[in-house]
Tab-separated table of C-alpha atoms in Angstrom:
chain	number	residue	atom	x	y	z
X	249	UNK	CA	-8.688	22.021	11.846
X	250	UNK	CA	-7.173	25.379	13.056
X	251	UNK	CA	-6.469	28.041	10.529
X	252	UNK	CA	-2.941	28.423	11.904
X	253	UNK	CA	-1.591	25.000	10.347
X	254	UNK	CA	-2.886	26.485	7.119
X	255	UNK	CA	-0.475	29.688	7.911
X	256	UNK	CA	2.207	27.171	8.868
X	257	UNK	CA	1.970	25.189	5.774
X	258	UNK	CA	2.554	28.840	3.693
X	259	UNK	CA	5.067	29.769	5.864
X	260	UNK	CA	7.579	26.512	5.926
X	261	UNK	CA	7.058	25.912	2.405
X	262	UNK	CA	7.933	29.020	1.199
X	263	UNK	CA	10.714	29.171	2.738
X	264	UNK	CA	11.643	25.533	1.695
X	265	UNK	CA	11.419	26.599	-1.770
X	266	UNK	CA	13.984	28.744	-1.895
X	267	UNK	CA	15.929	25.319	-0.658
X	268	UNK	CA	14.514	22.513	-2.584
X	269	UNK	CA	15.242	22.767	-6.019
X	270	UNK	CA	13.117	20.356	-6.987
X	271	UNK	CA	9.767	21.725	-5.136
X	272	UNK	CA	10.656	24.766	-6.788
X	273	UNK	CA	10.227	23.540	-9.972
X	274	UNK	CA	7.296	21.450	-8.692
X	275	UNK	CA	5.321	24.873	-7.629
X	276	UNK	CA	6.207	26.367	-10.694
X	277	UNK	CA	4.612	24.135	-12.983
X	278	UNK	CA	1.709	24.154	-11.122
X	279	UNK	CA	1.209	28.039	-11.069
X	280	UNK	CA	1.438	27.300	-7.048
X	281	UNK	CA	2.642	29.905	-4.647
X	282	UNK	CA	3.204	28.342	-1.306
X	283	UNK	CA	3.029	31.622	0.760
X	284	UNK	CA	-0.668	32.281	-0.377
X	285	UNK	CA	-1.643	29.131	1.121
X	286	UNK	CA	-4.520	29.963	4.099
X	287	UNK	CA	-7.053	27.378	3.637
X	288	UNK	CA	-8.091	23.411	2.204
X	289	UNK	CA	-8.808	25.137	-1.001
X	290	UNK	CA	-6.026	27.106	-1.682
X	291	UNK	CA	-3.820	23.845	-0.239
X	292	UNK	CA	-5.373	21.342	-2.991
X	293	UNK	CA	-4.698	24.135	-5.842
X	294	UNK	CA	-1.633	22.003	-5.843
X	295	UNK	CA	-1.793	18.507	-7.840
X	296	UNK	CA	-1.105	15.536	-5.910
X	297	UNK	CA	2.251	13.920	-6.353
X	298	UNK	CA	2.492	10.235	-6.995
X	299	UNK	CA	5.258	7.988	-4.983
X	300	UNK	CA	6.394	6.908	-8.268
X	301	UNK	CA	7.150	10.424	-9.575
X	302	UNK	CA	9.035	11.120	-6.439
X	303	UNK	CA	11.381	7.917	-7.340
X	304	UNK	CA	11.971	9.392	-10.580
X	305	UNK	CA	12.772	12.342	-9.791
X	306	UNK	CA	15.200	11.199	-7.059
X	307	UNK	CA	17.007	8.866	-10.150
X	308	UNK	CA	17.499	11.740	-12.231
X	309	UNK	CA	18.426	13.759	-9.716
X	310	UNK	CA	19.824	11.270	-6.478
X	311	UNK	CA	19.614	10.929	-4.008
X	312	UNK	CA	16.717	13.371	-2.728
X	313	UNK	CA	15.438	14.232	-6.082
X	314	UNK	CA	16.423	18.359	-5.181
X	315	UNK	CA	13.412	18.390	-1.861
X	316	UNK	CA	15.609	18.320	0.661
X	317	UNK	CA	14.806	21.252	1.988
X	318	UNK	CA	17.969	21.440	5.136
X	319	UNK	CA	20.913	21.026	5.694
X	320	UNK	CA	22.581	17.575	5.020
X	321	UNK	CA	24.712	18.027	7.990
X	322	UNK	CA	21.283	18.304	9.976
X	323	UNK	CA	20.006	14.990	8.675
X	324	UNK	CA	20.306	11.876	11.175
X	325	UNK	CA	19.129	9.184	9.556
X	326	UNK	CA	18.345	8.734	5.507
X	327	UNK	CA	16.277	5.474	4.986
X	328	UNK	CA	16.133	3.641	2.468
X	329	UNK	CA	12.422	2.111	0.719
X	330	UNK	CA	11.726	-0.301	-1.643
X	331	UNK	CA	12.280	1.290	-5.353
X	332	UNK	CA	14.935	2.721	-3.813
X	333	UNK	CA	13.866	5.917	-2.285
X	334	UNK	CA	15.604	8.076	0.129
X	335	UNK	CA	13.796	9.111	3.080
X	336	UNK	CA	16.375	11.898	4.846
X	337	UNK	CA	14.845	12.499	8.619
X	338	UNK	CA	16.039	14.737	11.496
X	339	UNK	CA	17.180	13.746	14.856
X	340	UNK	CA	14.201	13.621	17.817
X	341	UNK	CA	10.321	13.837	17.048
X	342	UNK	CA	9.433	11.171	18.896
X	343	UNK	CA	10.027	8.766	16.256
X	344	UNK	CA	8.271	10.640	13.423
X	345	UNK	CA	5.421	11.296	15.648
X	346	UNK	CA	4.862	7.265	17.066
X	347	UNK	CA	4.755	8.525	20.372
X	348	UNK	CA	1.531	9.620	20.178
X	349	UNK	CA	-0.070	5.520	19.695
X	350	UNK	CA	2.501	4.968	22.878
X	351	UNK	CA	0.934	7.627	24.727
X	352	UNK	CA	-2.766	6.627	23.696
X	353	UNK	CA	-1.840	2.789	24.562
X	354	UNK	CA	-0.884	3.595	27.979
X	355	UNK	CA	2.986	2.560	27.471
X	356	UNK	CA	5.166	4.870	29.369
X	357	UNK	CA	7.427	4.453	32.319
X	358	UNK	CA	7.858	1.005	33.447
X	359	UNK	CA	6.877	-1.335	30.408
X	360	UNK	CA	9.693	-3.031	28.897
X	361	UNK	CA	8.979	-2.928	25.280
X	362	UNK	CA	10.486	-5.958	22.656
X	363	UNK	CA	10.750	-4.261	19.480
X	364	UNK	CA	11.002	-6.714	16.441
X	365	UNK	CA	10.715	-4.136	13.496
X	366	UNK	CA	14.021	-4.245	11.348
X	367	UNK	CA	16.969	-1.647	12.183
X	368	UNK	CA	18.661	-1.604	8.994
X	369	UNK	CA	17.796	0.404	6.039
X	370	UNK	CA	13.885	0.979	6.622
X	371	UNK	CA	12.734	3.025	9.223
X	372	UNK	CA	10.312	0.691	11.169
X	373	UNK	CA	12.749	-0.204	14.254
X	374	UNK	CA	14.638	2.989	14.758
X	375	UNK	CA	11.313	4.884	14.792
X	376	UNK	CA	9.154	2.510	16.841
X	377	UNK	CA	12.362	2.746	19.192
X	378	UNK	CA	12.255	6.286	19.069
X	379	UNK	CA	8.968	6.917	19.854
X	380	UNK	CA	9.134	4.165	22.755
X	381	UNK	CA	12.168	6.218	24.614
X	382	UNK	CA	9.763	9.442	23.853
X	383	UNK	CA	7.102	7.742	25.951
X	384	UNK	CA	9.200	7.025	28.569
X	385	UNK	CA	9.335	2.936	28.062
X	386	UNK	CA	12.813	0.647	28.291
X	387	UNK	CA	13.502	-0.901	24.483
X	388	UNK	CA	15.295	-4.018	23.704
X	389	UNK	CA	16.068	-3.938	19.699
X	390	UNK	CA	15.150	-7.059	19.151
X	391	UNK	CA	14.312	-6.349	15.158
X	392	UNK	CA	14.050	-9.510	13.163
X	393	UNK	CA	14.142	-13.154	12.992
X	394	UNK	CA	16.028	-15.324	16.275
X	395	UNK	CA	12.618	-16.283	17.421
X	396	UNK	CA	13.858	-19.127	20.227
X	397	UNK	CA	16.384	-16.002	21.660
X	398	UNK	CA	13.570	-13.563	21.838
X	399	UNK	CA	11.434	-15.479	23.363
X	400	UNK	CA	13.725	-16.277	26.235
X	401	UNK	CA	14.339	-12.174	26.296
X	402	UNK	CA	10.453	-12.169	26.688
X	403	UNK	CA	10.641	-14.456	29.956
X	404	UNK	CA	13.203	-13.189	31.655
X	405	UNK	CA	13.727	-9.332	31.096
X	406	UNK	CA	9.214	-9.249	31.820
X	407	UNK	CA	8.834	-8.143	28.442
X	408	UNK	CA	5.177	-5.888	29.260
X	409	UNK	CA	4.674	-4.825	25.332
X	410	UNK	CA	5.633	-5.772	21.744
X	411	UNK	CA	6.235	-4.063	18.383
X	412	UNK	CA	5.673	-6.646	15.804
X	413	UNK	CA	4.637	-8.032	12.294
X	414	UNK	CA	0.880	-9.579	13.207
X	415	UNK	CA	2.557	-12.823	11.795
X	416	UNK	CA	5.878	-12.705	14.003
X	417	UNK	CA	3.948	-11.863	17.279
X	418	UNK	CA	1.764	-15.128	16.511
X	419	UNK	CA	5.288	-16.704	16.109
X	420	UNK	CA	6.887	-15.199	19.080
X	421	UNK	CA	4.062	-16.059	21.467
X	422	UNK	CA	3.527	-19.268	20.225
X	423	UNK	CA	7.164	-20.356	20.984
X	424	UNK	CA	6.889	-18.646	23.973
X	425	UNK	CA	4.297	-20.682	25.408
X	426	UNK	CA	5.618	-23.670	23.440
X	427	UNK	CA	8.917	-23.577	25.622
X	428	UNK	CA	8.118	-22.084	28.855
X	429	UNK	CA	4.250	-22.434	29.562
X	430	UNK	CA	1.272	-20.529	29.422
X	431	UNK	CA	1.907	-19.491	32.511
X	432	UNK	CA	5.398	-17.934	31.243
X	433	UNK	CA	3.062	-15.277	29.033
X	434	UNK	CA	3.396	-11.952	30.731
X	435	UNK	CA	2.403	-9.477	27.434
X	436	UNK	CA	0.008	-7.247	27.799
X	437	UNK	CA	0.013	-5.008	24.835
X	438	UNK	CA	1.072	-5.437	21.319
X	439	UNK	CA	1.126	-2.775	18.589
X	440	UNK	CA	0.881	-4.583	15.631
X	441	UNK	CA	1.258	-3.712	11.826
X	442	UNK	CA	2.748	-4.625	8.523
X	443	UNK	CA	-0.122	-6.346	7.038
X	444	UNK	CA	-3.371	-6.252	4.777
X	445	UNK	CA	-5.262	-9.306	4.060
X	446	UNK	CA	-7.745	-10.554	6.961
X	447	UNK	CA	-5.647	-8.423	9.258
X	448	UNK	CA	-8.700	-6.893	11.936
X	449	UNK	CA	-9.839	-10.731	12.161
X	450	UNK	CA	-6.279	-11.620	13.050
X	451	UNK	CA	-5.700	-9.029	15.754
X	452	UNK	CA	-9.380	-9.869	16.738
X	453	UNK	CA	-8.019	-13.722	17.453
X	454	UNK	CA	-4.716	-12.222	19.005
X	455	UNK	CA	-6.820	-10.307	21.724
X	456	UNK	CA	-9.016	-12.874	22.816
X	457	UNK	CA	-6.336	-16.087	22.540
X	458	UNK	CA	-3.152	-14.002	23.953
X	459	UNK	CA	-5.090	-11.384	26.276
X	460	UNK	CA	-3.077	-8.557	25.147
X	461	UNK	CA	-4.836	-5.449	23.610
X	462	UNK	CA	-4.046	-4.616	19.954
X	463	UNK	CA	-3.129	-1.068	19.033
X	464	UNK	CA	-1.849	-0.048	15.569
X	465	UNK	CA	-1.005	3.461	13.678
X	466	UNK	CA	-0.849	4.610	9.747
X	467	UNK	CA	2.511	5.323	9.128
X	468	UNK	CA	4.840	5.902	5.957
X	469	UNK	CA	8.460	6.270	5.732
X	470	UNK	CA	7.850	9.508	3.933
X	471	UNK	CA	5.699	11.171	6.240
X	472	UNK	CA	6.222	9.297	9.576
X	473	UNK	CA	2.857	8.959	11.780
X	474	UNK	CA	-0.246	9.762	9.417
X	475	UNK	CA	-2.561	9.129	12.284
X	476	UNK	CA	-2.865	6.210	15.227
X	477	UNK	CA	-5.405	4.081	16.740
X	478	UNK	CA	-7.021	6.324	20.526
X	479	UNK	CA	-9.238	3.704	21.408
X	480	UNK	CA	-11.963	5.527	19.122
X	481	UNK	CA	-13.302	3.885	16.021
X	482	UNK	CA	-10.216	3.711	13.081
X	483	UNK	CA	-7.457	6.453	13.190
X	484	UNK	CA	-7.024	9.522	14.474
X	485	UNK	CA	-5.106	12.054	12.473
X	486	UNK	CA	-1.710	13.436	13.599
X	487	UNK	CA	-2.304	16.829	14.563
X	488	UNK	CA	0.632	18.118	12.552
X	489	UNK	CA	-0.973	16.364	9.502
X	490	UNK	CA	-2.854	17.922	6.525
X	491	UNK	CA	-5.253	14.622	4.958
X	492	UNK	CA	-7.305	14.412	2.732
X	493	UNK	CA	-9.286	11.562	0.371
X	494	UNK	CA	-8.516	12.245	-3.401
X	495	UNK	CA	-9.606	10.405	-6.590
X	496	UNK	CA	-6.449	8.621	-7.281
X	497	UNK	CA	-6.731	9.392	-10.828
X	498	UNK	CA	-7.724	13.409	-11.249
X	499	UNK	CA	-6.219	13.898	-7.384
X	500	UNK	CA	-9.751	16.515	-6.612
X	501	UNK	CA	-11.206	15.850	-2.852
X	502	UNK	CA	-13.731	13.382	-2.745
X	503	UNK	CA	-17.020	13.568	-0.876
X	504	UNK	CA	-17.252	12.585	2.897
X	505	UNK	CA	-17.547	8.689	2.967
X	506	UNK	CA	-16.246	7.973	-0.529
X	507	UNK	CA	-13.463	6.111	-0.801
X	508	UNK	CA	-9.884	7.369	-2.169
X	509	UNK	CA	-6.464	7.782	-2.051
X	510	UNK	CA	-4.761	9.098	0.986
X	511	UNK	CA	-3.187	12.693	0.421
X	512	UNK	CA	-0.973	14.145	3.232
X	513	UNK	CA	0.434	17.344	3.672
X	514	UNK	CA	3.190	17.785	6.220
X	515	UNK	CA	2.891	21.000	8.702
X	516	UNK	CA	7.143	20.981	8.626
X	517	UNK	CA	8.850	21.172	5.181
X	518	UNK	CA	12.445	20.019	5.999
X	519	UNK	CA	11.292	16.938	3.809
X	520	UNK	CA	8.277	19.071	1.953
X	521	UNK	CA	6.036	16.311	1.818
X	522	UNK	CA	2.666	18.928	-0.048
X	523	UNK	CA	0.222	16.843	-1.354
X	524	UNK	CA	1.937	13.993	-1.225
X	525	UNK	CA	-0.163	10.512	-2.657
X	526	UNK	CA	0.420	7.623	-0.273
X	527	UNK	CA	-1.213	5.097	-2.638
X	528	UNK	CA	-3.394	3.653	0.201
X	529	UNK	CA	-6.881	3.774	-0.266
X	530	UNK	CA	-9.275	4.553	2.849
X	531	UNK	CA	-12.380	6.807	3.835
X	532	UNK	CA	-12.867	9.617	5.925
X	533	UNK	CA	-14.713	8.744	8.864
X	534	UNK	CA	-14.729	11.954	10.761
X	535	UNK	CA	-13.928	15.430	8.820
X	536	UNK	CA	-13.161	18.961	10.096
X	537	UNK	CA	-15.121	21.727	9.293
X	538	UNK	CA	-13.396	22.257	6.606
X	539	UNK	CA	-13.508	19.012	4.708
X	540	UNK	CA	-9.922	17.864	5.761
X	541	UNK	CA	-10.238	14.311	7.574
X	542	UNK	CA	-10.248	14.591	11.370
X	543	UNK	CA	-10.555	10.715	11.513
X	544	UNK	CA	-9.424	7.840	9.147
X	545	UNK	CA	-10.854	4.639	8.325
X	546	UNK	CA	-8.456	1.404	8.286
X	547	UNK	CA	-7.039	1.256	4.966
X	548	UNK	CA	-9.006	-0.884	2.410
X	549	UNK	CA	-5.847	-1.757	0.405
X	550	UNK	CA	-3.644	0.066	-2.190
X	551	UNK	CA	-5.328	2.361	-4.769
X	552	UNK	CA	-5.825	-0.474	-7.635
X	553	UNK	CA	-6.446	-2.992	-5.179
X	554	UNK	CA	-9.895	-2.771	-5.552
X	555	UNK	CA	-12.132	-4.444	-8.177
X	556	UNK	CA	-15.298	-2.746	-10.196
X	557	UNK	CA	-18.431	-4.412	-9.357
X	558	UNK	CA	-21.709	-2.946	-10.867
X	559	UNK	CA	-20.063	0.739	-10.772
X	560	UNK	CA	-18.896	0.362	-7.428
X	561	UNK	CA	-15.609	-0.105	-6.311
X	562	UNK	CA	-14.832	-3.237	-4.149
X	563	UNK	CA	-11.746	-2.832	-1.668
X	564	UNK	CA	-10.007	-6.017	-0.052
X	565	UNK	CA	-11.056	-4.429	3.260
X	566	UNK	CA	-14.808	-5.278	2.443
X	567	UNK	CA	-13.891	-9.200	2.594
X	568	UNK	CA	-11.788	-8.722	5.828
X	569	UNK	CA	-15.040	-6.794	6.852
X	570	UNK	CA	-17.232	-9.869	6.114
X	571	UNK	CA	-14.869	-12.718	7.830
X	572	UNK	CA	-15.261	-10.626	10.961
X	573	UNK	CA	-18.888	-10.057	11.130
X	574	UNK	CA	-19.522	-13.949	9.840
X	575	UNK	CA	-19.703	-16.663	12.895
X	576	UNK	CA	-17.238	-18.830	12.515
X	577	UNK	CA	-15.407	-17.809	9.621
X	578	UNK	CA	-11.478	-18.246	9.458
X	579	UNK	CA	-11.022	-16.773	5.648
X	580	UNK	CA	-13.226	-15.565	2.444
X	581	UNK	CA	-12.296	-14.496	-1.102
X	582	UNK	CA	-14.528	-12.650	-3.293
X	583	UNK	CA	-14.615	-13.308	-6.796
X	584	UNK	CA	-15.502	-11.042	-9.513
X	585	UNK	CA	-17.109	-12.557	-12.807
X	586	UNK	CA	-19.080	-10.531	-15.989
X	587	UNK	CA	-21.704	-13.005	-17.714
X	588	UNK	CA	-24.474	-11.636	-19.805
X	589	UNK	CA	-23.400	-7.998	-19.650
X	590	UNK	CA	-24.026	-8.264	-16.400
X	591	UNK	CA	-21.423	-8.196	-13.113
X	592	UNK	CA	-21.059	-10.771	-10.517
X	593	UNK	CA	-19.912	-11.232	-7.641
X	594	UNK	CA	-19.451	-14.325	-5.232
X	595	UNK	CA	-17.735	-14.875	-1.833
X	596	UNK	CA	-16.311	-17.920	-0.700
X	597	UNK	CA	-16.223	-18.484	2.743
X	598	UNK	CA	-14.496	-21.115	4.888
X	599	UNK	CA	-15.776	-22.343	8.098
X	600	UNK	CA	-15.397	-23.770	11.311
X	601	UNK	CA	-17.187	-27.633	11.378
X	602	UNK	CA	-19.414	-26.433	14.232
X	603	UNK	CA	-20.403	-23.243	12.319
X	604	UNK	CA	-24.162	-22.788	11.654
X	605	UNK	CA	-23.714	-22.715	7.734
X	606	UNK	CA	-27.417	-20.891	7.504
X	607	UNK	CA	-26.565	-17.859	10.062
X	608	UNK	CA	-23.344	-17.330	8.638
X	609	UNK	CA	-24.546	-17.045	5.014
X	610	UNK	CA	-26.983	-14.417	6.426
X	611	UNK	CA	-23.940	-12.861	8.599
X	612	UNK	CA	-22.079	-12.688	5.449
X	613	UNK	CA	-24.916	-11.324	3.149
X	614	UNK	CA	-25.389	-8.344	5.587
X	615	UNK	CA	-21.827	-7.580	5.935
X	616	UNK	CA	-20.823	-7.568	2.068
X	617	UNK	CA	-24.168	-5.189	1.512
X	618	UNK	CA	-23.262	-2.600	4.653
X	619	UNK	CA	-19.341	-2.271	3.733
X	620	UNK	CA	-20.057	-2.565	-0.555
X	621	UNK	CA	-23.532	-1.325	-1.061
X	622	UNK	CA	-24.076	-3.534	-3.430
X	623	UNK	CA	-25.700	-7.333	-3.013
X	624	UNK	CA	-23.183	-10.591	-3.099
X	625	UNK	CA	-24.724	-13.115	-5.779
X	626	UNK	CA	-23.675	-16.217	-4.015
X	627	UNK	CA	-22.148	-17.526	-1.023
X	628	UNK	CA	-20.754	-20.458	-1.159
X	629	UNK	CA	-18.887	-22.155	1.777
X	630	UNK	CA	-15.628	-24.003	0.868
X	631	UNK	CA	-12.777	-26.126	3.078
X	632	UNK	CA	-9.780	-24.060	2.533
X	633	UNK	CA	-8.163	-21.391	0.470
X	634	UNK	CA	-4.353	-21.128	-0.116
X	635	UNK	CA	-2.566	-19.514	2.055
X	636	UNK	CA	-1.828	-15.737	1.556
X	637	UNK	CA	-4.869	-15.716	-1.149
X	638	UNK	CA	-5.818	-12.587	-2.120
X	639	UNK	CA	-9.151	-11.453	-0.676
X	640	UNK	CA	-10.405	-10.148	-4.167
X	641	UNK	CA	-10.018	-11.563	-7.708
X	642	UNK	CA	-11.211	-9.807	-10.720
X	643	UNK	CA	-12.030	-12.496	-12.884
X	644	UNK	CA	-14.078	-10.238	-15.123
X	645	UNK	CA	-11.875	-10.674	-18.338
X	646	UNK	CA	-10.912	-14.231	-17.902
C-alpha cells in the first residue's frame, strides 16, 4: 500500500470536513484530526462507524445525515437502500469502480452485455451499466423479471455476457435452452452476485453445466467496488480502497487470517466513507506491508451470522466450503447443540444416490476441520433440506 493514499486520505477529508457537518462532529468526538492522517495507525485512531448509525443519523438529520461532503448540484444519482439510506454518487467512475471486474474478465469492445440488475432505486443496474460502457461493451438494460422476453433478446441480439442474480441466470438460461435449444446458448461469461448460502457450489455447477466462466466483485452501495475477482484466489482490493478486518464489536484490526468485519476507507471524500463498517464478515488473505488487506477472502456471511462452537466462531461460508469439497453433495446444514457443558456440532449433508457415502463423510470431515479448525461431531447424510435453509443453526439454547 503506497504512503501517498495515506496523504490522500488526510488531504480529502480535511477538506470534506469543513463540508460535512456531520463528519465534523464525527471527528470531533473522536479527538480525530483528518489532516494528521499518514499511516494504518493513525487511520484506525478513528472508531469504526456502524451502517446502522449512519441511518440514524441520516433520520435525524435527512436525507444525507450532514456527510455530503459536495455540492448537491454535482450529485447524479442518490440511491436509495433498504432502511432507507441515501447513497448520493457523482456522475462517471466507471460505475463506482466495476470496471475494473470488466476489465479483469476480458469484456470490452465487442461483447454485448444483458444486464438484469434492477434500475430503479438501488444502484445495482445503473452501475453494472456504467462500468460496462467504461469497458467499452454494448448494454441492453434488461434489469428484472420478463424472463421469456429476455431470453429471446439473448438469441437474437448474440448476447456474449450477463449481469445477473446466480438464481435469475439459472432462470434465464434455462428458458433459453428450454425454447430455442442448446444449440441457441451463445454466453460466455456471467458475472454473478446477490447471494450467500451455497453460492461458490452454485457458480461451480453454472461453469461446468452452462460453459460460461463465473466472475464476481464485493461491492456496496456506499462505497461502490470494495474489490473484484482477477482470476487470483478471492478478491482483489480496489486500489483506491483503504480495508481492513476489525472485531465487529471493539472495531481494533484483527490479526492476519482472523476473521472480522470488513472496514473500508474511501481514498475520495465527496461521500466520506472513513472507517466505514460494511457488516460483512471475511478474512484477509493477502495483506500489505502495512497490515491493510491487499487481498480479500469471499465473504463468510454478515457479522452475527456466525455461530460459537468450542470458542471458535463458525461462518455460513465454512458449510458452503464443505458442500464443495464433498463428492457429490448438492446441500449441508450445520447444526449447533450444547449437551453436558460441552459444544456440538453436526453437519447434515445431502447426496447424490450414486455418491460414495464413506468418501464423502471423509471429504466432509476434512473440509469442516481446514475452513473451522475445529472437529465436526457427526455427519450424518439426509434426503433433502428445505429450500433456502440456512447453512448454520445455533441450536445451543433450544
Amino acid at each position: 500500500m503506497s504512503i501517498d493514499i495515506y496523504q490522500d486520505i488526510a488531504t480529502a477529508y480535511n477538506a470534506a470536513a469543513t463540508k460535512a457537518p456531520g463528519l465534523k462532529a464525527r471527528f470531533e468526538a473522536a479527538g480525530f484530526d483528518p489532516g494528521k492522517v499518514s499511516s494504518l495507525a493513525e487511520l484506525s485512531r478513528l472508531p469504526v462507524m456502524k451502517k446502522e448509525e449512519l441511518l440514524k443519523l441520516q433520520r435525524e438529520n435527512p436525507p444525507f445525515g450532514g456527510f455530503l461532503a459536495a455540492d448537491l448540484k454535482e450529485i447524479a444519482h442518490i440511491y436509495v437502500s433498504p432502511g432507507p439510506i441515501f447513497e448520493p454518487a457523482l456522475p462517471g467512475g466507471g460505475g463506482h469502480g466495476l470496471d475494473l471486474l470488466f476489465k479483469a474478465a476480458g469484456i470490452g469492445a465487442g461483447d454485448i452485455i444483458l444486464n438484469t440488475w434492477m434500475y430503479h432505486l438501488v444502484p445495482a443496474g445503473l452501475l453494472f451499466d456504467e462500468a460496462a460502457q467504461a469497458a467499452g461493451a454494448t448494454i441492453i438494460p434488461g434489469g428484472v423479471g420478463n424472463t421469456e422476453l429476455q431470453a429471446q433478446i439473448v438469441v437474437e441480439t448474440g448476447v456474449t455476457a450477463i449481469c445477473a442474480s446466480t438464481a435469475f441466470f439459472l432462470t434465464l438460461a434455462d428458458k433459453v435452452i428450454e425454447t430455442y435449444g442448446r444449440g441457441a446458448w451463445k454466453v460466455r461469461t456471467a458475472l454473478l452476485g446477490g447471494e450467500m448460502g451455497d453460492w461458490m457450489s452454485k457458480r461451480r455447477r453454472i461453469e461446468a453445466e452452462y460453459g460460461v466462466a463465473t466472475w464476481a466483485a464485493y461491492a456496496t452501495a456506499d462505497l461502490g467496488l470494495v474489490a473484484y475477482e482477477d482470476g487470483g484466489e478471492g478478491y482483489v482490493v480496489h486500489p483506491n480502497r483503504v480495508v481492513q478486518i476489525c472485531d465487529p464489536v471493539r472495531g481494533g484490526q484483527l490479526p492476519h487470517g482472523e476473521t472480522g468485519e470488513v472496514v473500508v476507507t474511501a481514498r475520495d471524500a465527496t461521500w466520506p466513507m472513513i472507517r466505514f463498517g460494511t457488516g460483512d464478515s471475511a478474512f484477509a488473505l493477502e495483506s500489505n506491508q502495512d497490515g491493510s488487506v491487499r487481498r480479500l477472502s469471499a465473504l463468510q456471511g454478515r457479522v452475527g451470522a456466525a455461530v460459537k462452537v468450542r470458542e471458535i466462531f463458525v461462518y455460513p461460508r465454512v458449510i458452503e466450503e464443505v458442500v464443495i469439497a464433498t463428492p457429490g453433495a448438492i446441500a449441508a446444514q450445520a447444526v449447533a447443540t450444547r449437551e453436558n457443558d460441552r459444544d456440538l456440532i453436526s453437519i447434515s449433508i445431502v447426496l447424490q444416490e450414486s455418491a460414495d457415502r464413506i468418501a464423502a463423510e471423509a471429504a466432509a470431515k476434512e473440509a469442516f476441520q481446514r475452513h473451522a479448525r475445529i472437529r465436526a461431531d457427526e455427519i450424518i447424510f439426509i434426503d433433502a433440506l428445505p429450500e433456502n435453509a440456512p447453512l448454520i443453526v445455533n441450536g445451543k439454547d433450544i
